[in-house]
GROMACS .gro file of C-alpha atoms in nm:
model
  261
    1MET     CA    1  -0.010  -0.003  -0.023
    2THR     CA    2   0.136   0.342  -0.093
    3PRO     CA    3   0.150   0.580   0.187
    4GLU     CA    4  -0.019   0.918   0.162
    5ILE     CA    5   0.242   1.194   0.126
    6THR     CA    6   0.116   1.573   0.199
    7SER     CA    7   0.179   1.865  -0.020
    8VAL     CA    8   0.388   2.028   0.283
    9THR     CA    9   0.608   1.693   0.310
   10LEU     CA   10   0.674   1.707  -0.087
   11LEU     CA   11   0.763   2.081  -0.063
   12LEU     CA   12   1.006   2.004   0.221
   13LEU     CA   13   1.164   1.704   0.044
   14SER     CA   14   1.218   1.875  -0.270
   15PHE     CA   15   1.368   2.171  -0.046
   16PHE     CA   16   1.610   1.949   0.105
   17ALA     CA   17   1.669   1.773  -0.229
   18PHE     CA   18   1.787   2.112  -0.363
   19LEU     CA   19   2.020   2.162  -0.055
   20ALA     CA   20   2.169   1.811  -0.117
   21GLY     CA   21   2.223   1.867  -0.462
   22LEU     CA   22   2.387   2.230  -0.407
   23ILE     CA   23   2.656   2.056  -0.185
   24ASP     CA   24   2.690   1.700  -0.377
   25GLY     CA   25   2.752   1.918  -0.702
   26MET     CA   26   3.048   2.069  -0.544
   27VAL     CA   27   3.239   1.815  -0.329
   28GLY     CA   28   2.994   1.539  -0.268
   29GLY     CA   29   2.839   1.453   0.090
   30GLY     CA   30   2.481   1.538  -0.032
   31GLY     CA   31   2.329   1.258   0.166
   32LEU     CA   32   2.406   1.383   0.475
   33ILE     CA   33   2.126   1.636   0.381
   34GLN     CA   34   1.890   1.440   0.176
   35LEU     CA   35   1.851   1.085   0.371
   36PRO     CA   36   1.810   1.218   0.700
   37ALA     CA   37   1.529   1.464   0.557
   38LEU     CA   38   1.377   1.173   0.407
   39LEU     CA   39   1.402   0.945   0.726
   40LEU     CA   40   1.261   1.196   0.932
   41LEU     CA   41   0.991   1.299   0.685
   42LEU     CA   42   0.886   0.953   0.573
   43PRO     CA   43   0.854   0.804   0.938
   44GLN     CA   44   0.578   0.532   0.795
   45VAL     CA   45   0.779   0.428   0.507
   46PRO     CA   46   1.017   0.115   0.514
   47VAL     CA   47   1.388   0.228   0.533
   48PRO     CA   48   1.481   0.035   0.188
   49THR     CA   49   1.188   0.219   0.004
   50VAL     CA   50   1.366   0.547   0.149
   51LEU     CA   51   1.680   0.431   0.035
   52GLY     CA   52   1.541   0.357  -0.310
   53THR     CA   53   1.345   0.696  -0.344
   54GLY     CA   54   1.672   0.894  -0.253
   55LYS     CA   55   1.842   0.717  -0.513
   56VAL     CA   56   1.635   0.843  -0.785
   57ALA     CA   57   1.712   1.195  -0.678
   58SER     CA   58   2.086   1.122  -0.625
   59LEU     CA   59   2.108   0.950  -0.975
   60ALA     CA   60   1.984   1.231  -1.118
   61GLY     CA   61   2.171   1.486  -0.953
   62THR     CA   62   2.488   1.353  -0.974
   63SER     CA   63   2.450   1.309  -1.356
   64ALA     CA   64   2.352   1.643  -1.407
   65SER     CA   65   2.674   1.774  -1.201
   66ALA     CA   66   2.901   1.522  -1.379
   67PHE     CA   67   2.792   1.666  -1.705
   68ARG     CA   68   2.854   2.026  -1.614
   69TYR     CA   69   3.188   1.966  -1.482
   70LEU     CA   70   3.287   1.784  -1.807
   71ARG     CA   71   3.161   2.078  -2.004
   72GLY     CA   72   3.334   2.347  -1.786
   73LEU     CA   73   3.677   2.193  -1.743
   74THR     CA   74   3.865   2.339  -2.013
   75GLY     CA   75   4.227   2.243  -2.050
   76VAL     CA   76   4.246   1.932  -1.796
   77PRO     CA   77   4.183   1.628  -2.007
   78ILE     CA   78   4.004   1.366  -1.795
   79ARG     CA   79   4.167   1.021  -1.804
   80TRP     CA   80   3.887   0.853  -1.936
   81ARG     CA   81   3.995   0.492  -1.977
   82THR     CA   82   4.092   0.496  -1.603
   83VAL     CA   83   3.751   0.669  -1.498
   84ALA     CA   84   3.564   0.414  -1.742
   85VAL     CA   85   3.723   0.089  -1.561
   86ALA     CA   86   3.643   0.231  -1.234
   87ALA     CA   87   3.273   0.334  -1.304
   88VAL     CA   88   3.213   0.006  -1.452
   89VAL     CA   89   3.380  -0.232  -1.161
   90ALA     CA   90   3.204   0.029  -0.922
   91GLY     CA   91   2.856  -0.050  -1.056
   92CYS     CA   92   2.939  -0.415  -1.040
   93PHE     CA   93   3.055  -0.420  -0.690
   94ALA     CA   94   2.769  -0.167  -0.566
   95LEU     CA   95   2.527  -0.430  -0.676
   96LEU     CA   96   2.689  -0.689  -0.474
   97GLY     CA   97   2.703  -0.445  -0.191
   98ALA     CA   98   2.324  -0.368  -0.204
   99ARG     CA   99   2.267  -0.757  -0.214
  100ALA     CA  100   2.484  -0.805   0.087
  101VAL     CA  101   2.314  -0.574   0.315
  102SER     CA  102   2.073  -0.837   0.501
  103GLY     CA  103   2.356  -1.074   0.542
  104LEU     CA  104   2.618  -0.837   0.695
  105ASN     CA  105   2.607  -0.605   1.014
  106LYS     CA  106   2.618  -0.242   0.885
  107GLU     CA  107   2.733  -0.097   1.269
  108LEU     CA  108   3.074  -0.266   1.181
  109VAL     CA  109   3.156  -0.061   0.907
  110LYS     CA  110   3.098   0.290   1.062
  111PRO     CA  111   3.402   0.309   1.304
  112LEU     CA  112   3.623   0.211   1.001
  113VAL     CA  113   3.457   0.481   0.780
  114LEU     CA  114   3.510   0.726   1.072
  115ALA     CA  115   3.876   0.670   1.118
  116LEU     CA  116   3.916   0.700   0.756
  117LEU     CA  117   3.723   1.038   0.730
  118VAL     CA  118   3.947   1.171   1.029
  119LEU     CA  119   4.259   1.068   0.849
  120MET     CA  120   4.119   1.233   0.527
  121ALA     CA  121   4.047   1.569   0.712
  122ALA     CA  122   4.385   1.567   0.870
  123TYR     CA  123   4.570   1.516   0.551
  124THR     CA  124   4.386   1.765   0.332
  125PHE     CA  125   4.429   2.035   0.630
  126TRP     CA  126   4.810   1.929   0.666
  127ARG     CA  127   4.895   1.959   0.307
  128LYS     CA  128   4.810   2.306   0.205
  129ASP     CA  129   4.868   2.225  -0.161
  130PHE     CA  130   4.694   1.905  -0.190
  131GLY     CA  131   4.449   1.899  -0.453
  132SER     CA  132   4.560   2.240  -0.610
  133LEU     CA  133   4.773   2.125  -0.894
  134HIS     CA  134   4.681   1.858  -1.155
  135ALA     CA  135   4.954   1.611  -1.182
  136PRO     CA  136   4.864   1.251  -1.290
  137ARG     CA  137   5.104   1.047  -1.110
  138LEU     CA  138   4.999   0.690  -1.236
  139GLN     CA  139   5.054   0.565  -1.572
  140GLY     CA  140   4.936   0.263  -1.778
  141ARG     CA  141   4.854  -0.070  -1.591
  142ARG     CA  142   4.939   0.054  -1.264
  143GLU     CA  143   4.682   0.341  -1.321
  144LEU     CA  144   4.404   0.076  -1.454
  145TRP     CA  145   4.452  -0.152  -1.159
  146THR     CA  146   4.412   0.121  -0.920
  147GLY     CA  147   4.101   0.242  -1.062
  148VAL     CA  148   3.991  -0.121  -1.054
  149ALA     CA  149   4.057  -0.133  -0.682
  150LEU     CA  150   3.918   0.203  -0.613
  151GLY     CA  151   3.607   0.087  -0.798
  152ALA     CA  152   3.575  -0.240  -0.619
  153GLY     CA  153   3.608  -0.124  -0.294
  154LEU     CA  154   3.396   0.223  -0.270
  155GLY     CA  155   3.160   0.069  -0.508
  156PHE     CA  156   3.070  -0.205  -0.281
  157TYR     CA  157   3.095   0.043   0.020
  158ASP     CA  158   2.816   0.268  -0.174
  159GLY     CA  159   2.601  -0.041  -0.218
  160PHE     CA  160   2.625  -0.152   0.108
  161PHE     CA  161   2.631   0.166   0.322
  162GLY     CA  162   2.642   0.456   0.097
  163PRO     CA  163   2.702   0.801   0.305
  164GLY     CA  164   3.001   0.987   0.204
  165THR     CA  165   3.075   0.809  -0.119
  166GLY     CA  166   3.129   1.110  -0.323
  167SER     CA  167   3.396   1.257  -0.078
  168LEU     CA  168   3.575   0.939  -0.042
  169LEU     CA  169   3.568   0.923  -0.433
  170LEU     CA  170   3.718   1.279  -0.471
  171PHE     CA  171   3.975   1.224  -0.197
  172ALA     CA  172   4.082   0.891  -0.370
  173PHE     CA  173   4.135   1.081  -0.699
  174VAL     CA  174   4.320   1.349  -0.553
  175GLY     CA  175   4.530   1.148  -0.338
  176LEU     CA  176   4.605   0.834  -0.547
  177PHE     CA  177   4.581   0.943  -0.877
  178GLY     CA  178   4.715   1.301  -0.862
  179TYR     CA  179   4.427   1.490  -0.986
  180ASP     CA  180   4.332   1.849  -0.861
  181PHE     CA  181   4.005   1.907  -0.685
  182LEU     CA  182   3.804   1.997  -0.984
  183ALA     CA  183   3.943   1.719  -1.223
  184ALA     CA  184   3.882   1.460  -0.944
  185SER     CA  185   3.526   1.622  -0.858
  186ALA     CA  186   3.442   1.532  -1.239
  187SER     CA  187   3.573   1.204  -1.236
  188ALA     CA  188   3.429   1.120  -0.863
  189LYS     CA  189   3.098   1.224  -1.046
  190VAL     CA  190   3.114   0.956  -1.317
  191VAL     CA  191   3.205   0.681  -1.087
  192ASN     CA  192   2.903   0.763  -0.855
  193VAL     CA  193   2.661   0.771  -1.136
  194ALA     CA  194   2.743   0.415  -1.190
  195THR     CA  195   2.727   0.321  -0.814
  196ASN     CA  196   2.381   0.497  -0.813
  197ILE     CA  197   2.263   0.326  -1.136
  198ALA     CA  198   2.344  -0.024  -0.973
  199GLY     CA  199   2.186   0.063  -0.689
  200LEU     CA  200   1.875   0.211  -0.840
  201ALA     CA  201   1.849  -0.104  -1.075
  202TYR     CA  202   1.822  -0.310  -0.739
  203PHE     CA  203   1.576  -0.110  -0.558
  204ILE     CA  204   1.331  -0.068  -0.884
  205SER     CA  205   1.356  -0.443  -0.931
  206THR     CA  206   1.241  -0.520  -0.580
  207GLY     CA  207   0.963  -0.232  -0.609
  208GLN     CA  208   1.113  -0.017  -0.326
  209VAL     CA  209   1.082   0.321  -0.496
  210LEU     CA  210   0.820   0.606  -0.433
  211PHE     CA  211   0.844   0.752  -0.760
  212HIS     CA  212   0.548   1.024  -0.696
  213VAL     CA  213   0.789   1.146  -0.441
  214ALA     CA  214   1.146   1.054  -0.604
  215VAL     CA  215   1.042   1.244  -0.945
  216PRO     CA  216   0.996   1.632  -0.785
  217MET     CA  217   1.292   1.531  -0.585
  218ALA     CA  218   1.493   1.461  -0.867
  219VAL     CA  219   1.430   1.794  -1.044
  220CYS     CA  220   1.541   1.988  -0.716
  221ASN     CA  221   1.841   1.783  -0.678
  222VAL     CA  222   1.927   1.831  -1.067
  223LEU     CA  223   1.872   2.212  -1.032
  224GLY     CA  224   2.093   2.234  -0.684
  225SER     CA  225   2.370   2.005  -0.853
  226LEU     CA  226   2.408   2.242  -1.177
  227VAL     CA  227   2.409   2.551  -0.917
  228GLY     CA  228   2.702   2.375  -0.708
  229ALA     CA  229   2.891   2.274  -1.010
  230ARG     CA  230   2.881   2.606  -1.168
  231LEU     CA  231   2.979   2.775  -0.829
  232ALA     CA  232   3.290   2.511  -0.779
  233LEU     CA  233   3.408   2.553  -1.161
  234ARG     CA  234   3.407   2.944  -1.104
  235GLN     CA  235   3.544   2.964  -0.754
  236GLY     CA  236   3.820   2.725  -0.825
  237THR     CA  237   4.001   2.420  -0.681
  238GLY     CA  238   4.082   2.642  -0.321
  239PHE     CA  239   3.718   2.683  -0.265
  240VAL     CA  240   3.662   2.344  -0.323
  241ARG     CA  241   3.915   2.211  -0.075
  242VAL     CA  242   3.783   2.432   0.179
  243LEU     CA  243   3.424   2.303   0.132
  244PHE     CA  244   3.539   1.943   0.095
  245LEU     CA  245   3.717   2.013   0.477
  246ALA     CA  246   3.370   2.136   0.602
  247VAL     CA  247   3.171   1.831   0.470
  248VAL     CA  248   3.383   1.560   0.580
  249SER     CA  249   3.409   1.748   0.943
  250ALA     CA  250   3.023   1.744   0.943
  251PHE     CA  251   3.022   1.375   0.823
  252ILE     CA  252   3.258   1.308   1.071
  253LEU     CA  253   3.056   1.478   1.376
  254LYS     CA  254   2.745   1.268   1.235
  255LEU     CA  255   2.907   0.929   1.226
  256GLY     CA  256   3.098   0.986   1.551
  257TRP     CA  257   2.730   1.068   1.723
  258GLU     CA  258   2.579   0.781   1.557
  259THR     CA  259   2.886   0.523   1.655
  260PHE     CA  260   2.958   0.669   2.022
  261ALA     CA  261   2.672   0.837   2.164
   0.00000   0.00000   0.00000
């Protein structure tokens, strides 16, 4: 039975979808806004259906911001072979992660992700030049296999747990591959689109999407993502670096509260 959603609830969800798209379009982490809003405003809806509904909006917004980045990045070539390999592998492993949810304890993942985020924030804050220059450091097979490992690890994580995947991908493309923050953002968006497609395919196949809620949220998420990507491209890598630190810090506080409170 489809739950009744009031117009006020739908307006609020659309507003939070716009905010999530705005943040996600710049540095990832829009799930920090959108998922809690869905859980709070749709208490009568089963959690898997909430996740599936949110995936529609996330996929639409991430796809729009990826297109905006790729169109706006002039003079910075995207390493398409590596990004494509990482995206395909990530999509496959995201599907495996979604199917593994029922058999594994997600609570065990939180402390590990929390520790990783703390290290990411500390390293980015300490290295003032981190992500300021576009100087790819991997070549050939080494780059491809690193892309495979990145896609497998973070793809599975996105399907299994999810929050913060965009920020983790962004950090990996800067730290492992040597991209600047703008090129890393574009590459992370492409991989994130693949994981969202895989996750959404699973939720649709199991009938866990409220399309009358997902569609208006998707439209607002796209608008927010386009505005966010445009701001990031206009302001440059320094702006994205500061915002990345802010989003990761917020995620650390949220995960820390959930883990230890």
